Coordinates of C-alpha atoms in Angstrom, one line a residue:
M439 CA 5.7 -47.4 -103.9
K440 CA 5.5 -46.1 -100.1
S441 CA 2.2 -46.6 -98.3
S442 CA 1.2 -44.9 -95.1
F443 CA -1.6 -44.9 -92.4
G444 CA -3.1 -42.1 -90.8
L445 CA -6.2 -40.5 -88.6
L446 CA -8.8 -38.1 -90.5
Q447 CA -11.3 -36.6 -88.4
K448 CA -14.5 -35.2 -90.4
Q449 CA -17.6 -33.3 -89.3
S450 CA -20.9 -34.6 -90.7
L451 CA -24.5 -33.5 -89.4
A452 CA -26.8 -36.3 -88.9
A453 CA -30.5 -36.2 -88.0
S454 CA -31.3 -38.4 -85.4
P455 CA -34.8 -40.9 -85.5
Q456 CA -36.4 -38.7 -82.7
L457 CA -35.5 -35.1 -84.7
I458 CA -37.1 -36.7 -88.0
E459 CA -39.8 -38.0 -86.2
S460 CA -40.3 -34.3 -84.8
I461 CA -40.1 -32.7 -88.2
R462 CA -43.0 -35.4 -89.3
L463 CA -45.3 -34.1 -86.4
L464 CA -45.2 -30.8 -87.8
Q465 CA -47.1 -31.6 -91.0
L466 CA -49.7 -34.2 -89.9
T467 CA -53.1 -33.0 -89.5
H468 CA -55.0 -32.9 -86.1
A469 CA -56.6 -36.4 -86.5
E470 CA -53.2 -37.7 -87.8
L471 CA -51.5 -36.2 -84.7
H472 CA -53.9 -37.4 -82.2
Q473 CA -53.8 -41.4 -84.1
F474 CA -50.2 -41.0 -83.7
V475 CA -50.4 -40.2 -79.9
D476 CA -52.9 -42.9 -79.4
Q477 CA -50.3 -45.3 -80.4
E478 CA -47.9 -43.9 -78.4
L479 CA -49.8 -44.6 -75.5
E480 CA -50.2 -48.3 -75.9
K481 CA -46.6 -48.7 -76.7
N482 CA -45.3 -46.9 -73.6
P483 CA -46.8 -47.7 -70.2
L484 CA -45.4 -44.5 -68.5
L485 CA -48.1 -42.3 -70.8
E486 CA -51.6 -41.3 -69.6
P487 CA -53.5 -39.3 -71.4
A488 CA -54.1 -35.4 -69.7
P489 CA -57.5 -34.8 -67.8
N490 CA -59.6 -33.1 -69.9
D491 CA -61.0 -30.3 -67.5
E492 CA -59.4 -27.2 -69.1
G493 CA -61.9 -24.4 -70.1
P494 CA -62.0 -23.5 -73.9
G495 CA -58.9 -20.6 -73.7
E496 CA -56.8 -22.7 -71.0
V497 CA -53.9 -24.3 -73.3
E498 CA -51.1 -25.5 -71.6
G499 CA -47.7 -23.7 -72.6
P500 CA -45.9 -20.1 -72.5
S501 CA -46.9 -19.2 -75.8
W502 CA -50.5 -18.8 -75.4
A503 CA -50.9 -19.5 -71.3
G504 CA -53.8 -16.8 -70.3
S505 CA -55.2 -15.6 -73.6
P506 CA -59.0 -15.1 -73.2
D507 CA -61.4 -17.5 -73.8
L508 CA -62.6 -18.0 -76.7
P509 CA -65.7 -19.6 -78.6
R510 CA -65.1 -23.6 -79.4
Q511 CA -67.2 -26.4 -81.3
G512 CA -69.9 -27.5 -78.7
K513 CA -68.4 -25.4 -75.4
S514 CA -69.8 -22.6 -73.6
Q515 CA -67.2 -19.9 -72.3
S516 CA -69.0 -20.0 -69.1
N517 CA -67.4 -21.5 -66.2
A518 CA -70.1 -21.3 -63.8
T519 CA -71.1 -25.0 -63.8
N520 CA -68.6 -28.0 -62.8
T521 CA -69.4 -30.5 -65.3
A522 CA -66.9 -31.5 -66.9
P523 CA -67.5 -31.9 -71.0
G524 CA -66.9 -35.7 -71.1
D525 CA -70.3 -35.8 -68.9
R526 CA -72.4 -34.1 -71.4
P527 CA -74.3 -36.2 -73.7
A528 CA -73.1 -35.3 -77.7
F529 CA -75.1 -33.6 -79.6
E530 CA -74.8 -36.4 -82.3
E531 CA -76.8 -38.6 -79.8
F532 CA -80.2 -36.7 -79.8
V533 CA -79.8 -36.5 -83.9
A534 CA -81.5 -39.1 -86.1
L535 CA -79.6 -40.9 -88.7
A536 CA -80.8 -40.0 -91.8
E537 CA -81.7 -42.7 -95.0
T538 CA -78.4 -43.0 -97.1
L539 CA -78.8 -43.6 -101.0
H540 CA -78.1 -47.7 -100.6
D541 CA -81.0 -47.8 -97.5
H542 CA -83.6 -46.1 -100.0
V543 CA -82.5 -48.4 -102.8
A544 CA -82.6 -51.5 -100.9
R545 CA -86.0 -50.6 -99.3
Q546 CA -87.0 -50.0 -102.7
I547 CA -85.3 -53.5 -103.9
S548 CA -87.5 -55.5 -101.1
L549 CA -90.7 -54.4 -102.6
T550 CA -90.2 -54.4 -106.1
A551 CA -91.9 -58.3 -107.6
F552 CA -88.6 -60.0 -108.6
T553 CA -88.2 -63.6 -108.7
P554 CA -85.4 -65.0 -106.0
H555 CA -82.9 -65.3 -109.6
E556 CA -83.3 -61.8 -110.2
R557 CA -83.4 -60.5 -106.4
L558 CA -80.0 -61.5 -106.2
I559 CA -78.7 -59.8 -109.2
A560 CA -80.9 -56.3 -108.3
N561 CA -79.1 -56.8 -104.8
Q562 CA -75.1 -57.3 -106.5
L563 CA -76.0 -54.3 -109.0
A564 CA -77.0 -52.2 -105.9
G565 CA -73.9 -53.3 -104.2
H566 CA -71.8 -51.6 -106.9
L567 CA -73.9 -48.2 -107.0
D568 CA -71.7 -45.4 -105.8
D569 CA -72.4 -42.2 -103.4
T570 CA -73.5 -40.1 -106.2
G571 CA -75.8 -42.9 -107.9
Y572 CA -73.7 -44.1 -110.8
L573 CA -72.9 -47.5 -111.3
Q574 CA -69.4 -48.6 -110.9
V575 CA -69.6 -51.8 -112.9
S576 CA -70.6 -53.3 -116.4
A577 CA -73.2 -55.6 -117.0
S578 CA -70.9 -58.1 -119.0
D579 CA -68.5 -57.9 -115.7
L580 CA -71.6 -58.8 -113.3
A581 CA -73.0 -61.1 -115.6
G582 CA -69.3 -63.4 -115.5
N583 CA -68.9 -63.1 -111.5
L584 CA -72.7 -64.6 -111.0
N585 CA -72.3 -66.8 -113.9
V586 CA -75.8 -65.4 -115.2
G587 CA -76.9 -64.8 -118.5
L588 CA -76.2 -60.5 -119.8
A589 CA -79.8 -60.3 -120.9
D590 CA -81.0 -61.2 -117.2
V591 CA -78.2 -58.4 -115.9
E592 CA -79.6 -55.9 -118.8
R593 CA -83.2 -56.6 -117.6
V594 CA -82.7 -56.3 -113.8
L595 CA -80.8 -53.0 -114.8
G596 CA -83.6 -51.4 -117.0
I597 CA -86.1 -52.3 -113.3
L598 CA -83.4 -50.5 -111.3
Q599 CA -82.8 -47.5 -113.6
H600 CA -86.9 -47.0 -112.8
L601 CA -86.5 -46.4 -109.3
D602 CA -86.1 -43.6 -107.1
P603 CA -84.4 -41.0 -107.4
P604 CA -84.2 -40.9 -111.4
G605 CA -81.0 -41.2 -112.6
I606 CA -79.5 -43.7 -110.4
F607 CA -78.2 -46.9 -112.0
A608 CA -76.7 -45.2 -114.6
R609 CA -73.4 -45.8 -115.8
T610 CA -72.6 -42.0 -118.0
L611 CA -73.9 -39.0 -117.5
S612 CA -75.6 -38.9 -120.9
E613 CA -77.4 -42.1 -119.6
C614 CA -78.3 -40.6 -116.4
L615 CA -80.0 -37.5 -118.4
E616 CA -81.4 -40.0 -120.1
I617 CA -83.2 -41.5 -117.8
Q618 CA -84.3 -38.7 -116.3
L619 CA -86.0 -36.9 -119.5
R620 CA -87.6 -40.4 -120.2
E621 CA -89.2 -40.5 -116.8
R622 CA -90.6 -36.5 -118.0
N623 CA -91.4 -38.1 -121.5
R624 CA -89.1 -35.5 -123.2
F625 CA -86.4 -37.9 -124.8
D626 CA -87.6 -36.8 -128.3
P627 CA -84.8 -37.4 -131.1
A628 CA -83.7 -33.7 -131.0
M629 CA -83.2 -34.1 -127.4
A630 CA -81.7 -37.3 -127.8
V631 CA -79.1 -35.9 -130.3
L632 CA -78.3 -32.9 -127.4
V633 CA -77.6 -35.5 -124.8
A634 CA -75.1 -37.4 -127.3
N635 CA -73.0 -34.0 -127.8
L636 CA -72.6 -33.1 -124.3
E637 CA -69.3 -32.1 -125.1
M638 CA -70.5 -29.5 -127.4
L639 CA -72.8 -27.8 -124.8
A640 CA -69.5 -27.7 -122.3
R641 CA -67.5 -26.1 -125.4
R642 CA -71.0 -23.6 -125.7
D643 CA -71.1 -24.9 -129.6
F644 CA -74.8 -23.6 -129.8
Q645 CA -74.3 -23.2 -133.4
T646 CA -73.0 -26.4 -134.5
L647 CA -76.0 -28.0 -131.8
K648 CA -78.4 -26.1 -133.9
L649 CA -77.4 -27.9 -136.6
R650 CA -77.2 -31.4 -135.2
C651 CA -80.5 -31.0 -133.4
G652 CA -82.3 -29.8 -136.5
V653 CA -84.0 -26.9 -134.0
D654 CA -84.1 -23.3 -134.3
E655 CA -82.8 -21.1 -131.5
E656 CA -85.9 -20.9 -129.2
D657 CA -86.1 -24.9 -129.4
L658 CA -82.7 -24.9 -128.0
L659 CA -83.0 -22.6 -125.7
D660 CA -86.2 -24.8 -124.2
M661 CA -83.5 -27.9 -124.4
L662 CA -80.9 -26.4 -122.4
Q663 CA -83.2 -25.3 -119.8
E664 CA -84.4 -28.5 -119.2
I665 CA -81.1 -30.1 -119.1
R666 CA -80.2 -27.7 -116.2
A667 CA -83.2 -28.4 -114.5
L668 CA -81.8 -32.2 -114.2
D669 CA -80.1 -33.5 -111.6
P670 CA -76.6 -35.0 -113.1
K671 CA -75.5 -36.8 -109.4
P672 CA -79.1 -38.0 -108.1
G673 CA -77.3 -39.9 -105.2
N674 CA -76.2 -37.1 -103.4
T675 CA -79.3 -36.0 -102.4
F676 CA -79.2 -38.5 -99.4
Q677 CA -76.5 -38.5 -96.8
S678 CA -73.6 -41.0 -97.3
G679 CA -72.7 -41.4 -93.7
T680 CA -71.4 -39.1 -91.3
P681 CA -70.8 -35.4 -92.7
E682 CA -67.2 -34.6 -92.6
C683 CA -66.2 -30.7 -91.6
V684 CA -62.9 -28.9 -91.4
I685 CA -61.7 -28.6 -87.8
P686 CA -59.6 -25.5 -87.2
D687 CA -56.4 -25.3 -86.1
V688 CA -56.3 -21.5 -85.2
W689 CA -58.8 -19.3 -84.3
V690 CA -58.6 -15.7 -85.2
M691 CA -61.0 -13.2 -83.7
P692 CA -60.8 -9.3 -83.0
A693 CA -59.4 -8.5 -79.8
H694 CA -61.5 -5.7 -77.8
G695 CA -58.0 -3.4 -78.0
G696 CA -58.0 -3.4 -81.2
G697 CA -55.8 -6.0 -83.1
W698 CA -56.3 -9.9 -83.8
Q699 CA -56.8 -12.5 -80.4
I700 CA -54.7 -15.8 -81.9
E701 CA -55.6 -18.7 -79.8
L702 CA -55.1 -22.4 -80.5
D703 CA -57.7 -24.8 -80.3
P704 CA -57.3 -27.2 -78.2
N705 CA -59.9 -29.8 -79.2
T706 CA -56.7 -30.2 -82.0
L707 CA -54.1 -30.4 -79.4
P708 CA -53.7 -33.9 -77.6
K709 CA -52.3 -33.8 -74.2
V710 CA -50.1 -36.6 -72.4
L711 CA -48.5 -36.6 -68.5
I712 CA -45.9 -38.7 -67.4
N713 CA -47.4 -41.3 -64.7
Q714 CA -44.4 -40.3 -62.1
S715 CA -46.0 -42.5 -59.2
Y716 CA -46.2 -45.3 -61.9
V717 CA -42.5 -44.5 -62.4
A718 CA -41.5 -44.5 -59.0
E719 CA -42.6 -47.7 -58.3
V720 CA -41.1 -49.4 -60.9
S721 CA -37.6 -47.6 -60.3
S722 CA -38.0 -48.9 -56.9
R723 CA -38.4 -52.5 -57.8
A724 CA -36.0 -53.0 -60.9
A725 CA -32.2 -53.5 -60.2
K726 CA -30.0 -50.7 -61.3
K727 CA -28.8 -52.5 -64.2
S728 CA -31.6 -54.9 -65.4
K729 CA -33.3 -55.4 -68.3
D730 CA -36.3 -53.4 -67.0
M731 CA -34.2 -50.6 -66.2
T732 CA -33.2 -50.2 -69.5
F733 CA -36.6 -50.4 -70.6
L734 CA -37.8 -48.0 -68.2
N735 CA -35.1 -45.2 -69.1
E736 CA -36.2 -46.0 -72.9
C737 CA -39.8 -45.5 -72.1
L738 CA -39.0 -42.5 -69.9
Q739 CA -37.0 -40.8 -72.5
N740 CA -39.1 -41.5 -75.4
A741 CA -41.9 -40.1 -73.1
N742 CA -40.2 -36.7 -72.4
W743 CA -39.4 -36.5 -76.2
L744 CA -43.3 -37.0 -77.1
I745 CA -43.9 -34.2 -74.5
R746 CA -41.4 -31.6 -75.9
S747 CA -42.4 -32.5 -79.8
L748 CA -46.1 -31.6 -78.8
D749 CA -45.6 -28.1 -76.9
Q750 CA -42.7 -27.7 -79.9
R751 CA -45.3 -28.5 -82.6
A752 CA -47.9 -25.9 -80.8
K753 CA -45.5 -22.9 -80.5
T754 CA -44.5 -23.5 -83.8
I755 CA -48.2 -23.6 -85.3
L756 CA -48.9 -20.3 -83.1
K757 CA -45.8 -18.5 -84.3
V758 CA -46.5 -19.0 -87.8
A759 CA -50.1 -18.3 -87.7
T760 CA -49.3 -14.6 -86.0
E761 CA -46.8 -13.8 -88.8
I762 CA -49.8 -14.7 -91.2
V763 CA -52.2 -12.8 -89.5
R764 CA -49.8 -9.4 -89.2
Q765 CA -49.0 -10.1 -92.7
Q766 CA -52.4 -10.2 -93.8
D767 CA -53.9 -7.6 -91.4
A768 CA -55.6 -5.9 -94.3
F769 CA -57.1 -9.2 -95.5
L770 CA -58.5 -9.7 -92.5
Q771 CA -60.6 -6.3 -92.2
Y772 CA -61.7 -5.3 -95.6
G773 CA -61.6 -8.5 -98.0
V774 CA -59.8 -10.7 -100.6
D775 CA -59.3 -7.3 -102.6
Y776 CA -56.9 -6.2 -99.9
L777 CA -54.9 -9.8 -99.7
R778 CA -51.1 -9.4 -99.5
P779 CA -48.5 -11.3 -101.9
L780 CA -46.7 -13.6 -99.3
N781 CA -44.0 -16.7 -99.6
L782 CA -42.5 -18.7 -97.5
R783 CA -39.4 -16.9 -96.8
T784 CA -41.0 -13.8 -96.0
V785 CA -42.9 -15.2 -92.8
A786 CA -39.2 -17.9 -92.1
D787 CA -37.2 -14.8 -92.0
A788 CA -39.5 -12.9 -89.7
I789 CA -39.9 -15.5 -86.9
N790 CA -36.3 -17.2 -87.7
M791 CA -37.2 -20.3 -89.1
H792 CA -36.4 -22.2 -92.4
E793 CA -38.6 -22.1 -95.2
S794 CA -39.2 -25.8 -94.8
T795 CA -40.4 -25.8 -91.7
V796 CA -43.1 -23.2 -92.2
S797 CA -44.0 -25.2 -95.2
R798 CA -44.6 -27.9 -93.0
V799 CA -46.6 -26.2 -90.5
T800 CA -49.4 -24.8 -93.4
S801 CA -49.9 -27.8 -94.9
N802 CA -53.2 -29.2 -93.8
K803 CA -53.9 -26.7 -91.0
Y804 CA -57.0 -24.8 -90.9
M805 CA -57.5 -20.9 -89.4
V806 CA -61.1 -19.7 -88.4
T807 CA -61.3 -16.0 -89.2
P808 CA -64.3 -13.2 -90.0
R809 CA -63.7 -13.8 -93.4
G810 CA -64.3 -17.4 -93.3
V811 CA -62.5 -21.0 -92.5
F812 CA -59.1 -20.6 -94.6
E813 CA -56.0 -23.3 -94.9
L814 CA -52.8 -21.3 -93.9
K815 CA -51.8 -22.1 -97.5
Y816 CA -54.4 -20.1 -98.4
F817 CA -52.5 -16.6 -97.4
F818 CA -49.2 -17.3 -99.5
T819 CA -50.0 -16.2 -103.2
V820 CA -47.8 -14.8 -106.1
A821 CA -46.7 -11.1 -106.2
I822 CA -47.9 -9.2 -109.5
A823 CA -45.9 -6.1 -110.1
S824 CA -47.8 -2.8 -109.7
C825 CA -47.5 0.1 -113.4
E826 CA -47.0 2.8 -110.8
G827 CA -44.0 1.2 -108.9
G828 CA -46.2 0.7 -105.8
D829 CA -46.8 -2.3 -103.8
A830 CA -47.2 -5.2 -105.3
H831 CA -50.9 -7.2 -105.7
S832 CA -52.0 -10.3 -105.1
A833 CA -52.0 -13.1 -107.5
E834 CA -55.6 -14.2 -105.3
A835 CA -56.4 -11.0 -105.4
V836 CA -56.2 -10.2 -109.1
R837 CA -58.0 -13.2 -109.5
H838 CA -61.3 -12.0 -107.7
R839 CA -61.2 -8.7 -109.8
I840 CA -61.1 -10.7 -113.0
K841 CA -64.0 -12.9 -111.4
A842 CA -65.9 -9.4 -110.6
M843 CA -65.8 -7.8 -113.6
V844 CA -66.8 -10.7 -115.7
A845 CA -70.1 -11.1 -113.4
E846 CA -70.5 -7.2 -114.0
E847 CA -70.9 -7.9 -117.6
S848 CA -73.8 -6.8 -119.5
F849 CA -74.8 -8.3 -123.0
D850 CA -73.7 -5.0 -124.6
S851 CA -70.0 -4.9 -122.9
V852 CA -68.6 -8.5 -122.8
L853 CA -65.1 -7.7 -122.0
S854 CA -62.3 -9.3 -123.8
D855 CA -59.0 -10.4 -122.2
D856 CA -57.2 -7.2 -123.7
D857 CA -60.4 -5.1 -122.0
I858 CA -59.8 -7.3 -118.9
A859 CA -56.1 -6.4 -119.1
D860 CA -56.4 -2.7 -119.6
R861 CA -59.0 -2.0 -117.1
L862 CA -56.3 -3.7 -114.6
K863 CA -53.9 -1.4 -115.5
E864 CA -56.2 1.4 -114.9
C865 CA -56.0 0.2 -111.1
G866 CA -52.8 -0.7 -110.9
I867 CA -52.2 -3.6 -112.0
D868 CA -49.5 -4.6 -114.8
L869 CA -51.0 -8.0 -116.2
A870 CA -50.2 -9.4 -119.3
R871 CA -53.1 -10.2 -121.7
R872 CA -51.9 -13.8 -121.9
T873 CA -51.8 -13.7 -117.8
V874 CA -55.0 -12.6 -117.9
T875 CA -56.2 -15.8 -120.2
K876 CA -54.1 -18.1 -117.9
Y877 CA -56.0 -17.3 -115.1
R878 CA -59.6 -16.9 -116.7
E879 CA -59.2 -20.7 -118.1
A880 CA -57.7 -21.4 -114.5
M881 CA -61.5 -20.2 -112.9
N882 CA -63.3 -22.0 -115.6
I883 CA -64.6 -18.8 -117.5
P884 CA -65.4 -18.8 -121.0
S885 CA -63.8 -16.7 -123.5
S886 CA -65.4 -13.5 -124.4
I887 CA -67.0 -14.9 -127.8
Q888 CA -68.3 -18.0 -126.1
R889 CA -69.6 -15.4 -123.1
R890 CA -71.1 -13.1 -125.8
R891 CA -72.7 -15.8 -127.6
E892 CA -74.5 -17.2 -124.0
K893 CA -75.6 -13.8 -123.3
R894 CA -77.6 -13.5 -126.4
L895 CA -79.1 -17.3 -126.6
W896 CA -80.4 -16.4 -123.0
R897 CA -81.6 -12.9 -124.0
N898 CA -83.3 -14.1 -126.6
G899 CA -85.0 -16.6 -124.4
D900 CA -86.1 -14.3 -121.7
Q901 CA -87.5 -12.0 -124.5
S902 CA -89.3 -14.6 -125.9
L903 CA -90.6 -15.5 -122.5
K904 CA -92.1 -12.3 -122.4
D905 CA -93.9 -11.7 -125.3
S906 CA -95.5 -15.3 -124.6

């Protein structure tokens, strides 16, 4: 047996850590991106935040420089004054903080005649109250944690369930509705059965509910109207902290000469600069082959990478958004009925990018349009074939049509899934009945039998009201 040694050349593609990090930056939301940049500013002494004294439409970068001003959140389009945005007091400073549910409950507990022992239990129960008003701990668990009797916890809980708003400190939806009905003195045996069978009410099984409650159709209608008047989440009437809102990444507005004006929102674009004077000062004092110079070169390399990555991220978002607007021009003009089917590959091929890049860019990014605020992913929908061989239809637009058909139904013309499929075919949309059923169920629309039963119930109720 003869052995030999030789050299073998082989090419391979490996992603550098900085390339992986640049790819990760694409899918970060603006809040996550600002947090990442803040961390880099803390680690890298050569970086500093850029002065935020640009106008609303003055965004750095060749892809959007020189674009007309757009209305911005909390900013004026006028540049007549020289006051920097940071010098102006924030609007939130003039807004009084609304009372939260926990503040409201704590104030009522302080005014209730509890013993010190009971007040301790009440405060512990209040600490397990969620923002919707439901209790997130069992009485037995709390009794064990506090080393008190279960009867004491149940007694205090019964007192707390009479606090405002009615329905708080409930452990289930049934208990929440029961508390509110007892406050109205309307929790009779028939109503107790109805509250205990909410799953039948969700299925709209009115026939079985009438039998179990022992009431006729008119009485059941009255009971259902009382249930509808109750609040399943009583705590939602209170503000539970600072309200959150979606901050858009892209603004789309009609251009004066036709078409669309597309800009990135500067509020979502963190800007950093390299402190060149500090670099020069440190370079002049450090020896060329010292550890200080090595650290300086590493910081300078990382700083240049961050600036390039942020610029490339902004350009990529704008490029993808521009292509989406071009593809969905009819939707922006006429509404959801004209939403075109679109996939990632179509956009990626049009702008010479990979599908994975487009997917990362469109995740958790939002666009302001004349039709509202939409996530970029919203514009990508499945194509549904046309009966007449024309352009395909968007699945989102088809769902919108189904919803509109159901909304226009009358008692005498409730559409079955087959009827809806036939009407869609008349409009040139080739959709099978089972697909109609799938779309209908995904939108939580009941079946035609349930809708007809519900319409009969409400019609009889309206007729009884007219007769009275």
